[in-house]
N, C-alpha and C. Protein backbone atom coordinates (compact mmCIF):
# COMPACT_ATOMS: atom_id res chain seq x y z
N UNK A 1 36.04 53.00 -143.59
CA UNK A 1 37.36 53.60 -143.71
C UNK A 1 38.31 52.61 -144.36
N UNK A 2 39.22 53.13 -145.16
CA UNK A 2 40.28 52.30 -145.71
C UNK A 2 41.62 52.91 -145.33
N UNK A 3 42.65 52.09 -145.34
CA UNK A 3 43.97 52.57 -144.97
C UNK A 3 44.16 52.76 -143.48
N UNK A 4 43.37 52.06 -142.67
CA UNK A 4 43.46 52.18 -141.21
C UNK A 4 43.45 50.78 -140.61
N UNK A 5 44.43 50.49 -139.79
CA UNK A 5 44.50 49.19 -139.14
C UNK A 5 43.56 49.12 -137.94
N UNK A 6 43.13 47.93 -137.62
CA UNK A 6 42.26 47.72 -136.46
C UNK A 6 42.94 48.27 -135.20
N UNK A 7 42.19 49.03 -134.42
CA UNK A 7 42.70 49.58 -133.18
C UNK A 7 43.46 50.88 -133.32
N UNK A 8 43.76 51.30 -134.57
CA UNK A 8 44.47 52.56 -134.79
C UNK A 8 43.46 53.67 -135.10
N UNK A 9 43.82 54.92 -134.77
CA UNK A 9 42.90 56.03 -135.09
C UNK A 9 42.81 56.26 -136.59
N UNK A 10 41.63 56.68 -137.04
CA UNK A 10 41.43 56.96 -138.46
C UNK A 10 40.66 58.26 -138.64
N UNK A 11 40.08 58.41 -139.83
CA UNK A 11 39.34 59.64 -140.15
C UNK A 11 38.23 59.93 -139.14
N UNK A 12 37.53 58.87 -138.73
CA UNK A 12 36.39 59.08 -137.83
C UNK A 12 36.85 59.69 -136.50
N UNK A 13 38.04 59.31 -136.07
CA UNK A 13 38.57 59.87 -134.82
C UNK A 13 38.98 61.33 -135.00
N UNK A 14 39.50 61.66 -136.19
CA UNK A 14 39.86 63.05 -136.48
C UNK A 14 38.61 63.92 -136.56
N UNK A 15 37.56 63.40 -137.18
CA UNK A 15 36.30 64.15 -137.25
C UNK A 15 35.77 64.41 -135.84
N UNK A 16 35.82 63.39 -135.00
CA UNK A 16 35.36 63.54 -133.61
C UNK A 16 36.19 64.61 -132.89
N UNK A 17 37.51 64.56 -133.08
CA UNK A 17 38.41 65.51 -132.40
C UNK A 17 38.16 66.94 -132.87
N UNK A 18 38.00 67.13 -134.17
CA UNK A 18 37.89 68.48 -134.72
C UNK A 18 36.49 69.07 -134.57
N UNK A 19 35.47 68.22 -134.59
CA UNK A 19 34.09 68.73 -134.57
C UNK A 19 33.44 68.67 -133.20
N UNK A 20 33.90 67.74 -132.37
CA UNK A 20 33.23 67.55 -131.08
C UNK A 20 31.97 66.72 -131.19
N UNK A 21 31.65 66.24 -132.41
CA UNK A 21 30.46 65.41 -132.61
C UNK A 21 30.77 63.98 -132.19
N UNK A 22 29.94 63.43 -131.31
CA UNK A 22 30.18 62.07 -130.81
C UNK A 22 29.38 61.01 -131.57
N UNK A 23 28.28 61.42 -132.21
CA UNK A 23 27.43 60.44 -132.89
C UNK A 23 27.98 60.12 -134.28
N UNK A 24 29.07 59.36 -134.30
CA UNK A 24 29.72 58.96 -135.55
C UNK A 24 29.64 57.45 -135.69
N UNK A 25 29.47 56.99 -136.92
CA UNK A 25 29.24 55.56 -137.15
C UNK A 25 30.18 55.07 -138.25
N UNK A 26 30.97 54.07 -137.95
CA UNK A 26 31.85 53.44 -138.92
C UNK A 26 31.25 52.09 -139.29
N UNK A 27 30.97 51.91 -140.57
CA UNK A 27 30.31 50.68 -141.01
C UNK A 27 31.29 49.60 -141.43
N UNK A 28 32.50 49.97 -141.80
CA UNK A 28 33.50 48.99 -142.21
C UNK A 28 34.87 49.64 -142.15
N UNK A 29 35.91 48.80 -141.93
CA UNK A 29 37.29 49.30 -141.88
C UNK A 29 38.21 48.27 -142.53
N UNK A 30 39.09 48.76 -143.39
CA UNK A 30 40.05 47.89 -144.08
C UNK A 30 41.43 48.51 -143.99
N UNK A 31 42.44 47.65 -143.88
CA UNK A 31 43.79 48.13 -143.64
C UNK A 31 44.42 48.79 -144.86
N UNK A 32 44.16 48.27 -146.04
CA UNK A 32 44.86 48.78 -147.22
C UNK A 32 44.20 50.08 -147.72
N UNK A 33 45.00 51.05 -148.13
CA UNK A 33 44.47 52.35 -148.58
C UNK A 33 43.98 52.28 -150.03
N UNK A 34 42.89 51.57 -150.22
CA UNK A 34 42.34 51.32 -151.55
C UNK A 34 40.86 51.65 -151.57
N UNK A 35 40.26 51.58 -152.75
CA UNK A 35 38.80 51.70 -152.84
C UNK A 35 38.17 50.65 -151.93
N UNK A 36 37.05 50.96 -151.28
CA UNK A 36 36.45 50.03 -150.32
C UNK A 36 36.25 48.62 -150.87
N UNK A 37 35.70 48.50 -152.07
CA UNK A 37 35.44 47.17 -152.62
C UNK A 37 36.75 46.43 -152.91
N UNK A 38 37.76 47.14 -153.40
CA UNK A 38 39.05 46.52 -153.69
C UNK A 38 39.72 46.06 -152.40
N UNK A 39 39.70 46.92 -151.38
CA UNK A 39 40.29 46.56 -150.08
C UNK A 39 39.57 45.35 -149.49
N UNK A 40 38.26 45.28 -149.65
CA UNK A 40 37.49 44.15 -149.12
C UNK A 40 37.85 42.86 -149.85
N UNK A 41 37.93 42.92 -151.16
CA UNK A 41 38.26 41.71 -151.92
C UNK A 41 39.64 41.18 -151.52
N UNK A 42 40.59 42.09 -151.37
CA UNK A 42 41.95 41.67 -151.04
C UNK A 42 42.03 41.12 -149.61
N UNK A 43 41.10 41.51 -148.76
CA UNK A 43 41.07 41.01 -147.39
C UNK A 43 40.14 39.82 -147.24
N UNK A 44 39.62 39.33 -148.38
CA UNK A 44 38.65 38.22 -148.36
C UNK A 44 37.48 38.53 -147.42
N UNK A 45 37.02 39.76 -147.51
CA UNK A 45 35.91 40.23 -146.67
C UNK A 45 34.85 40.84 -147.58
N UNK A 46 33.81 41.31 -146.98
CA UNK A 46 32.77 42.01 -147.74
C UNK A 46 32.53 43.37 -147.13
N UNK A 47 32.09 44.29 -147.95
CA UNK A 47 31.66 45.59 -147.46
C UNK A 47 30.14 45.55 -147.27
N UNK A 48 29.60 46.43 -146.42
CA UNK A 48 28.14 46.57 -146.42
C UNK A 48 27.68 47.00 -147.81
N UNK A 49 26.57 46.46 -148.27
CA UNK A 49 26.05 46.87 -149.58
C UNK A 49 25.48 48.28 -149.48
N UNK A 50 25.30 48.88 -150.64
CA UNK A 50 24.70 50.21 -150.68
C UNK A 50 23.32 50.18 -150.03
N UNK A 51 22.56 49.13 -150.28
CA UNK A 51 21.23 49.02 -149.66
C UNK A 51 21.33 48.95 -148.14
N UNK A 52 22.33 48.21 -147.63
CA UNK A 52 22.52 48.11 -146.18
C UNK A 52 22.96 49.44 -145.59
N UNK A 53 23.84 50.15 -146.29
CA UNK A 53 24.28 51.46 -145.81
C UNK A 53 23.11 52.44 -145.79
N UNK A 54 22.34 52.46 -146.86
CA UNK A 54 21.18 53.36 -146.93
C UNK A 54 20.20 53.06 -145.81
N UNK A 55 19.96 51.78 -145.55
CA UNK A 55 19.04 51.40 -144.48
C UNK A 55 19.58 51.85 -143.13
N UNK A 56 20.89 51.72 -142.92
CA UNK A 56 21.50 52.15 -141.65
C UNK A 56 21.37 53.65 -141.47
N UNK A 57 21.58 54.40 -142.54
CA UNK A 57 21.46 55.87 -142.48
C UNK A 57 20.03 56.27 -142.14
N UNK A 58 19.08 55.64 -142.77
CA UNK A 58 17.68 56.03 -142.59
C UNK A 58 17.10 55.60 -141.25
N UNK A 59 17.83 54.77 -140.50
CA UNK A 59 17.36 54.40 -139.17
C UNK A 59 18.07 55.18 -138.07
N UNK A 60 18.95 56.12 -138.44
CA UNK A 60 19.60 56.96 -137.43
C UNK A 60 18.58 57.88 -136.77
N UNK A 61 18.83 58.30 -135.53
CA UNK A 61 17.91 59.24 -134.87
C UNK A 61 17.81 60.55 -135.66
N UNK A 62 16.69 61.26 -135.55
CA UNK A 62 16.53 62.54 -136.24
C UNK A 62 17.67 63.49 -135.90
N UNK A 63 18.12 64.25 -136.90
CA UNK A 63 19.22 65.20 -136.70
C UNK A 63 19.06 66.35 -137.68
N UNK A 64 19.69 67.48 -137.35
CA UNK A 64 19.68 68.62 -138.27
C UNK A 64 20.42 68.28 -139.56
N UNK A 65 21.47 67.49 -139.43
CA UNK A 65 22.28 67.12 -140.59
C UNK A 65 22.86 65.73 -140.39
N UNK A 66 22.76 64.92 -141.41
CA UNK A 66 23.45 63.64 -141.43
C UNK A 66 24.43 63.69 -142.60
N UNK A 67 25.70 63.55 -142.31
CA UNK A 67 26.74 63.60 -143.34
C UNK A 67 27.30 62.21 -143.56
N UNK A 68 27.27 61.75 -144.81
CA UNK A 68 27.83 60.46 -145.17
C UNK A 68 29.09 60.72 -145.96
N UNK A 69 30.24 60.30 -145.43
CA UNK A 69 31.50 60.55 -146.13
C UNK A 69 31.87 59.36 -146.99
N UNK A 70 32.18 59.62 -148.26
CA UNK A 70 32.58 58.56 -149.16
C UNK A 70 34.08 58.54 -149.35
N UNK A 71 34.62 57.40 -149.72
CA UNK A 71 36.06 57.25 -149.93
C UNK A 71 36.37 57.10 -151.40
N UNK A 72 37.20 57.98 -151.92
CA UNK A 72 37.76 57.76 -153.25
C UNK A 72 37.06 58.43 -154.42
N UNK A 73 35.88 58.96 -154.24
CA UNK A 73 35.18 59.60 -155.35
C UNK A 73 33.87 58.90 -155.67
N UNK A 74 33.02 59.58 -156.43
CA UNK A 74 31.64 59.11 -156.59
C UNK A 74 31.51 57.86 -157.45
N UNK A 75 32.51 57.53 -158.28
CA UNK A 75 32.39 56.35 -159.14
C UNK A 75 33.26 55.19 -158.67
N UNK A 76 33.89 55.35 -157.51
CA UNK A 76 34.66 54.25 -156.94
C UNK A 76 33.68 53.25 -156.33
N UNK A 77 33.97 51.94 -156.50
CA UNK A 77 33.08 50.91 -155.97
C UNK A 77 33.03 50.97 -154.45
N UNK A 78 31.82 51.09 -153.94
CA UNK A 78 31.62 51.17 -152.50
C UNK A 78 31.39 49.80 -151.89
N UNK A 79 30.81 48.90 -152.67
CA UNK A 79 30.60 47.54 -152.16
C UNK A 79 31.03 46.51 -153.20
N UNK A 80 31.08 45.28 -152.81
CA UNK A 80 31.58 44.23 -153.68
C UNK A 80 30.55 43.78 -154.72
N UNK A 81 29.40 44.44 -154.74
CA UNK A 81 28.42 44.21 -155.82
C UNK A 81 28.65 45.16 -156.99
N UNK A 82 29.61 46.09 -156.84
CA UNK A 82 29.90 47.04 -157.90
C UNK A 82 29.17 48.35 -157.76
N UNK A 83 28.42 48.55 -156.70
CA UNK A 83 27.71 49.82 -156.49
C UNK A 83 28.68 50.88 -156.01
N UNK A 84 28.36 52.12 -156.31
CA UNK A 84 29.26 53.24 -156.04
C UNK A 84 28.65 54.23 -155.06
N UNK A 85 29.46 55.23 -154.69
CA UNK A 85 28.95 56.30 -153.84
C UNK A 85 27.81 57.05 -154.54
N UNK A 86 27.90 57.18 -155.86
CA UNK A 86 26.81 57.81 -156.61
C UNK A 86 25.52 57.01 -156.46
N UNK A 87 25.64 55.69 -156.44
CA UNK A 87 24.45 54.84 -156.23
C UNK A 87 23.87 55.05 -154.84
N UNK A 88 24.76 55.24 -153.85
CA UNK A 88 24.27 55.50 -152.49
C UNK A 88 23.56 56.84 -152.42
N UNK A 89 24.11 57.85 -153.07
CA UNK A 89 23.46 59.16 -153.10
C UNK A 89 22.09 59.06 -153.76
N UNK A 90 22.01 58.24 -154.81
CA UNK A 90 20.72 58.03 -155.49
C UNK A 90 19.73 57.35 -154.55
N UNK A 91 20.20 56.33 -153.82
CA UNK A 91 19.32 55.60 -152.91
C UNK A 91 18.80 56.50 -151.79
N UNK A 92 19.61 57.45 -151.38
CA UNK A 92 19.21 58.36 -150.29
C UNK A 92 18.53 59.63 -150.81
N UNK A 93 18.52 59.81 -152.14
CA UNK A 93 18.03 61.06 -152.73
C UNK A 93 18.73 62.26 -152.08
N UNK A 94 20.06 62.11 -151.91
CA UNK A 94 20.84 63.10 -151.17
C UNK A 94 21.75 63.89 -152.10
N UNK A 95 21.92 65.19 -151.83
CA UNK A 95 22.87 65.98 -152.61
C UNK A 95 24.30 65.64 -152.23
N UNK A 96 25.22 65.85 -153.17
CA UNK A 96 26.63 65.56 -152.96
C UNK A 96 27.43 66.86 -152.91
N UNK A 97 28.29 66.97 -151.91
CA UNK A 97 29.27 68.05 -151.85
C UNK A 97 30.60 67.46 -152.31
N UNK A 98 31.16 68.02 -153.36
CA UNK A 98 32.43 67.54 -153.91
C UNK A 98 33.57 68.30 -153.24
N UNK A 99 34.54 67.56 -152.72
CA UNK A 99 35.73 68.17 -152.15
C UNK A 99 36.89 67.93 -153.10
N UNK A 100 37.55 69.00 -153.51
CA UNK A 100 38.62 68.90 -154.51
C UNK A 100 39.84 69.67 -154.05
N UNK A 101 40.97 69.33 -154.61
CA UNK A 101 42.18 70.10 -154.35
C UNK A 101 42.24 71.27 -155.33
N UNK A 102 43.10 72.22 -155.08
CA UNK A 102 43.28 73.35 -155.98
C UNK A 102 44.49 73.10 -156.88
N UNK A 103 44.40 73.50 -158.13
CA UNK A 103 45.54 73.38 -159.02
C UNK A 103 45.17 72.81 -160.37
N UNK A 104 46.18 72.40 -161.13
CA UNK A 104 45.94 71.82 -162.44
C UNK A 104 45.16 70.52 -162.31
N UNK A 105 44.18 70.33 -163.18
CA UNK A 105 43.36 69.12 -163.16
C UNK A 105 42.09 69.24 -162.36
N UNK A 106 41.99 70.27 -161.54
CA UNK A 106 40.80 70.41 -160.68
C UNK A 106 39.54 70.65 -161.49
N UNK A 107 39.62 71.50 -162.50
CA UNK A 107 38.43 71.81 -163.29
C UNK A 107 37.90 70.55 -163.97
N UNK A 108 38.80 69.76 -164.55
CA UNK A 108 38.39 68.53 -165.23
C UNK A 108 37.80 67.54 -164.23
N UNK A 109 38.46 67.36 -163.10
CA UNK A 109 37.99 66.40 -162.08
C UNK A 109 36.59 66.77 -161.59
N UNK A 110 36.39 68.03 -161.26
CA UNK A 110 35.09 68.46 -160.73
C UNK A 110 34.01 68.40 -161.81
N UNK A 111 34.35 68.82 -163.03
CA UNK A 111 33.37 68.79 -164.12
C UNK A 111 32.92 67.36 -164.40
N UNK A 112 33.85 66.40 -164.44
CA UNK A 112 33.49 65.01 -164.69
C UNK A 112 32.65 64.43 -163.55
N UNK A 113 33.01 64.80 -162.33
CA UNK A 113 32.24 64.32 -161.18
C UNK A 113 30.82 64.82 -161.23
N UNK A 114 30.66 66.11 -161.49
CA UNK A 114 29.30 66.68 -161.55
C UNK A 114 28.51 66.12 -162.72
N UNK A 115 29.18 65.85 -163.84
CA UNK A 115 28.51 65.25 -164.99
C UNK A 115 28.00 63.85 -164.65
N UNK A 116 28.82 63.09 -163.94
CA UNK A 116 28.41 61.74 -163.54
C UNK A 116 27.21 61.79 -162.59
N UNK A 117 27.19 62.78 -161.71
CA UNK A 117 26.06 62.92 -160.79
C UNK A 117 24.79 63.31 -161.53
N UNK A 118 24.91 64.27 -162.46
CA UNK A 118 23.73 64.70 -163.22
C UNK A 118 23.15 63.55 -164.03
N UNK A 119 24.02 62.67 -164.55
CA UNK A 119 23.54 61.53 -165.34
C UNK A 119 22.68 60.60 -164.50
N UNK A 120 22.86 60.66 -163.18
CA UNK A 120 22.07 59.82 -162.26
C UNK A 120 21.00 60.63 -161.54
N UNK A 121 20.78 61.87 -161.99
CA UNK A 121 19.79 62.77 -161.38
C UNK A 121 20.09 63.02 -159.91
N UNK A 122 21.38 63.07 -159.57
CA UNK A 122 21.83 63.39 -158.21
C UNK A 122 22.30 64.84 -158.20
N UNK A 123 21.85 65.61 -157.22
CA UNK A 123 22.22 67.02 -157.16
C UNK A 123 23.65 67.18 -156.65
N UNK A 124 24.42 67.99 -157.35
CA UNK A 124 25.74 68.38 -156.85
C UNK A 124 25.53 69.69 -156.10
N UNK A 125 25.58 69.61 -154.78
CA UNK A 125 25.27 70.77 -153.95
C UNK A 125 26.32 71.87 -154.07
N UNK A 126 27.52 71.50 -154.43
CA UNK A 126 28.58 72.48 -154.56
C UNK A 126 29.94 71.86 -154.34
N UNK A 127 30.95 72.72 -154.38
CA UNK A 127 32.33 72.28 -154.30
C UNK A 127 33.03 72.99 -153.15
N UNK A 128 33.77 72.23 -152.36
CA UNK A 128 34.66 72.78 -151.33
C UNK A 128 36.08 72.46 -151.75
N UNK A 129 36.94 73.47 -151.75
CA UNK A 129 38.35 73.24 -152.04
C UNK A 129 39.07 73.00 -150.73
N UNK A 130 39.69 71.84 -150.62
CA UNK A 130 40.47 71.52 -149.43
C UNK A 130 41.94 71.81 -149.67
N UNK A 131 42.70 71.96 -148.58
CA UNK A 131 44.15 72.18 -148.66
C UNK A 131 44.50 73.39 -149.51
N UNK A 132 43.77 74.49 -149.30
CA UNK A 132 44.06 75.72 -150.05
C UNK A 132 45.42 76.26 -149.61
N UNK A 133 46.35 76.44 -150.55
CA UNK A 133 47.71 76.84 -150.17
C UNK A 133 47.78 78.29 -149.69
N UNK A 134 48.76 78.54 -148.85
CA UNK A 134 48.95 79.90 -148.33
C UNK A 134 49.34 80.87 -149.44
N UNK A 135 50.14 80.37 -150.39
CA UNK A 135 50.54 81.18 -151.54
C UNK A 135 50.11 80.45 -152.81
N UNK A 136 48.83 80.55 -153.20
CA UNK A 136 48.31 79.77 -154.32
C UNK A 136 48.94 80.16 -155.66
N UNK A 137 49.22 79.15 -156.49
CA UNK A 137 49.74 79.40 -157.83
C UNK A 137 48.60 79.84 -158.74
N UNK A 138 48.97 80.21 -159.97
CA UNK A 138 48.00 80.75 -160.92
C UNK A 138 46.83 79.79 -161.15
N UNK A 139 47.12 78.50 -161.33
CA UNK A 139 46.05 77.53 -161.62
C UNK A 139 45.05 77.49 -160.47
N UNK A 140 45.54 77.51 -159.24
CA UNK A 140 44.65 77.48 -158.08
C UNK A 140 43.79 78.72 -158.02
N UNK A 141 44.38 79.87 -158.28
CA UNK A 141 43.60 81.12 -158.25
C UNK A 141 42.52 81.13 -159.33
N UNK A 142 42.86 80.58 -160.49
CA UNK A 142 41.88 80.54 -161.58
C UNK A 142 40.75 79.57 -161.26
N UNK A 143 41.02 78.53 -160.47
CA UNK A 143 39.96 77.60 -160.08
C UNK A 143 38.80 78.34 -159.45
N UNK A 144 39.09 79.32 -158.61
CA UNK A 144 38.03 80.05 -157.90
C UNK A 144 37.11 80.77 -158.88
N UNK A 145 37.66 81.19 -159.99
CA UNK A 145 36.88 81.93 -161.00
C UNK A 145 36.13 80.97 -161.91
N UNK A 146 36.77 79.87 -162.27
CA UNK A 146 36.27 79.02 -163.35
C UNK A 146 35.47 77.79 -162.94
N UNK A 147 35.54 77.40 -161.65
CA UNK A 147 34.91 76.15 -161.24
C UNK A 147 33.42 76.09 -161.57
N UNK A 148 32.70 77.13 -161.24
CA UNK A 148 31.25 77.12 -161.47
C UNK A 148 30.93 77.01 -162.96
N UNK A 149 31.71 77.71 -163.79
CA UNK A 149 31.45 77.68 -165.23
C UNK A 149 31.73 76.31 -165.82
N UNK A 150 32.78 75.65 -165.38
CA UNK A 150 33.13 74.34 -165.91
C UNK A 150 32.20 73.24 -165.41
N UNK A 151 31.82 73.32 -164.15
CA UNK A 151 31.11 72.19 -163.53
C UNK A 151 29.62 72.42 -163.36
N UNK A 152 29.20 73.68 -163.37
CA UNK A 152 27.80 73.99 -163.09
C UNK A 152 27.47 73.93 -161.61
N UNK A 153 28.50 73.77 -160.77
CA UNK A 153 28.30 73.69 -159.31
C UNK A 153 28.90 74.92 -158.64
N UNK A 154 28.21 75.39 -157.61
CA UNK A 154 28.70 76.58 -156.93
C UNK A 154 29.87 76.26 -156.00
N UNK A 155 30.74 77.26 -155.83
CA UNK A 155 31.86 77.13 -154.91
C UNK A 155 31.38 77.48 -153.51
N UNK A 156 31.48 76.52 -152.60
CA UNK A 156 30.98 76.71 -151.23
C UNK A 156 32.05 77.26 -150.29
N UNK A 157 33.29 77.25 -150.74
CA UNK A 157 34.37 77.80 -149.91
C UNK A 157 35.61 76.94 -149.98
N UNK A 158 36.55 77.24 -149.10
CA UNK A 158 37.83 76.52 -149.10
C UNK A 158 38.36 76.41 -147.68
N UNK A 159 39.12 75.38 -147.46
CA UNK A 159 39.78 75.18 -146.17
C UNK A 159 41.28 75.27 -146.38
N UNK A 160 42.00 75.91 -145.47
CA UNK A 160 43.44 76.11 -145.68
C UNK A 160 44.24 74.82 -145.57
N UNK A 161 45.34 74.78 -146.26
CA UNK A 161 46.26 73.65 -146.17
C UNK A 161 46.68 73.46 -144.71
N UNK A 162 46.66 72.22 -144.26
CA UNK A 162 47.06 71.94 -142.90
C UNK A 162 45.96 72.11 -141.87
N UNK A 163 44.74 72.40 -142.31
CA UNK A 163 43.64 72.64 -141.35
C UNK A 163 43.38 71.43 -140.48
N UNK A 164 43.56 70.23 -141.04
CA UNK A 164 43.30 69.02 -140.28
C UNK A 164 44.26 68.81 -139.12
N UNK A 165 45.38 69.49 -139.15
CA UNK A 165 46.35 69.36 -138.07
C UNK A 165 46.18 70.38 -136.97
N UNK A 166 45.18 71.24 -137.09
CA UNK A 166 44.94 72.28 -136.09
C UNK A 166 44.21 71.71 -134.88
N UNK A 167 44.22 72.45 -133.79
CA UNK A 167 43.37 72.13 -132.67
C UNK A 167 41.93 72.42 -133.02
N UNK A 168 41.00 71.95 -132.19
CA UNK A 168 39.58 72.05 -132.52
C UNK A 168 39.13 73.49 -132.74
N UNK A 169 39.44 74.39 -131.82
CA UNK A 169 38.97 75.77 -131.94
C UNK A 169 39.55 76.45 -133.17
N UNK A 170 40.84 76.23 -133.43
CA UNK A 170 41.47 76.83 -134.60
C UNK A 170 40.88 76.27 -135.89
N UNK A 171 40.58 74.96 -135.88
CA UNK A 171 39.98 74.36 -137.06
C UNK A 171 38.59 74.94 -137.32
N UNK A 172 37.78 75.04 -136.27
CA UNK A 172 36.43 75.57 -136.44
C UNK A 172 36.46 77.02 -136.92
N UNK A 173 37.44 77.78 -136.45
CA UNK A 173 37.58 79.16 -136.91
C UNK A 173 37.97 79.20 -138.38
N UNK A 174 38.86 78.30 -138.78
CA UNK A 174 39.25 78.22 -140.20
C UNK A 174 38.05 77.85 -141.06
N UNK A 175 37.21 76.94 -140.57
CA UNK A 175 36.01 76.55 -141.31
C UNK A 175 35.03 77.70 -141.39
N UNK A 176 34.84 78.42 -140.28
CA UNK A 176 33.93 79.57 -140.28
C UNK A 176 34.40 80.64 -141.26
N UNK A 177 35.71 80.84 -141.32
CA UNK A 177 36.28 81.86 -142.20
C UNK A 177 36.25 81.44 -143.65
N UNK A 178 36.53 80.15 -143.90
CA UNK A 178 36.71 79.70 -145.27
C UNK A 178 35.47 79.24 -145.99
N UNK A 179 34.43 78.85 -145.25
CA UNK A 179 33.22 78.31 -145.88
C UNK A 179 32.07 79.30 -145.76
N UNK A 180 31.22 79.34 -146.78
CA UNK A 180 30.06 80.22 -146.78
C UNK A 180 28.90 79.48 -146.12
N UNK A 181 28.62 79.81 -144.86
CA UNK A 181 27.61 79.08 -144.09
C UNK A 181 26.23 79.16 -144.74
N UNK A 182 25.88 80.31 -145.28
CA UNK A 182 24.58 80.46 -145.92
C UNK A 182 24.43 79.57 -147.14
N UNK A 183 25.46 79.54 -147.99
CA UNK A 183 25.42 78.68 -149.17
C UNK A 183 25.35 77.22 -148.78
N UNK A 184 26.13 76.85 -147.75
CA UNK A 184 26.11 75.46 -147.29
C UNK A 184 24.73 75.05 -146.80
N UNK A 185 24.09 75.93 -146.02
CA UNK A 185 22.75 75.60 -145.51
C UNK A 185 21.78 75.40 -146.65
N UNK A 186 21.84 76.29 -147.64
CA UNK A 186 20.93 76.17 -148.78
C UNK A 186 21.24 74.92 -149.61
N UNK A 187 22.53 74.61 -149.74
CA UNK A 187 22.95 73.51 -150.62
C UNK A 187 22.55 72.15 -150.09
N UNK A 188 22.63 71.96 -148.78
CA UNK A 188 22.41 70.62 -148.23
C UNK A 188 21.09 70.51 -147.48
N UNK A 189 20.20 71.47 -147.65
CA UNK A 189 18.94 71.42 -146.93
C UNK A 189 17.90 70.57 -147.61
N UNK A 190 18.22 69.32 -147.88
CA UNK A 190 17.30 68.39 -148.52
C UNK A 190 16.76 67.41 -147.49
N UNK A 191 15.47 67.33 -147.35
CA UNK A 191 14.88 66.44 -146.35
C UNK A 191 14.77 65.02 -146.91
N UNK A 192 15.32 64.07 -146.19
CA UNK A 192 15.25 62.65 -146.59
C UNK A 192 14.89 61.83 -145.37
N UNK A 193 13.65 61.48 -145.25
CA UNK A 193 13.23 60.56 -144.19
C UNK A 193 13.46 61.08 -142.78
N UNK A 194 14.66 60.88 -142.26
CA UNK A 194 14.90 61.20 -140.86
C UNK A 194 15.64 62.52 -140.66
N UNK A 195 15.85 63.26 -141.70
CA UNK A 195 16.55 64.53 -141.50
C UNK A 195 17.21 64.95 -142.80
N UNK A 196 18.00 65.99 -142.71
CA UNK A 196 18.72 66.44 -143.91
C UNK A 196 20.00 65.62 -144.05
N UNK A 197 20.24 65.18 -145.25
CA UNK A 197 21.37 64.29 -145.49
C UNK A 197 22.26 64.89 -146.56
N UNK A 198 23.55 64.90 -146.30
CA UNK A 198 24.53 65.31 -147.30
C UNK A 198 25.49 64.16 -147.51
N UNK A 199 25.90 63.97 -148.74
CA UNK A 199 26.91 62.95 -149.03
C UNK A 199 28.11 63.67 -149.60
N UNK A 200 29.24 63.49 -148.99
CA UNK A 200 30.44 64.20 -149.44
C UNK A 200 31.60 63.26 -149.67
N UNK A 201 32.55 63.71 -150.46
CA UNK A 201 33.77 62.94 -150.69
C UNK A 201 34.79 63.41 -149.67
N UNK A 202 35.36 62.45 -148.96
CA UNK A 202 36.29 62.80 -147.92
C UNK A 202 37.72 62.84 -148.40
C-alpha cells in the first residue's frame, strides 16, 4: 500500500470491512501516495521484488480465488528493480482485470493498458468501471458501448460512485447488481499452482 501511514487504516482494512474476508496480506506499506518503487526510494527503503511477491502468492493456502491488487497501473514500477505489475502478472501467468473510471480518456487508458498486456502475452480478463455516476454524462454512457471495441476486453460491469463508503451489506448488493458474476467467473478462472489467481488494478 502507498499513501498510508504506519498504524493508520488503509485499503486492506477497507477490503476487510466491505468483503468480510480475513485472509488478507500486506507485503509493504509506504506513507507517500506514489508509485511503490518511487515511495520506497524516497523512504530509503526497498519494496519486495516481483519474484518475492510471486513466491509469496504461490505459497498461500489453496483458495477459490486469490486476488492481487496493484497500485497505480500495470506499467508503474512495483519494485526498485524496475519491474512492474505487468511483470508480476507474467510471473504468475495470471489474467488482469482493469479497473477504470468513466468519462473522457477512459477508452484511451483502457486500450493502452490492454495493448501493454497483450505485448507481454498477459490476458486482460476484462474491465470494471468504478465510481459510475448516478447521472452519467455522454462520454461515460458511450464508454459502455465502445470499451470492448477499443480495447478488445469485455466489460465485466460497474460499481456506483460512493460504493466504498457503504456498509458491507449495501456494498455487496451494489456489487451483485453492478457486476456480471458469470462473466467474472469465466474471466478469472485461470488455474495457477495453488488456485485461481486474478491481478487487478486497485
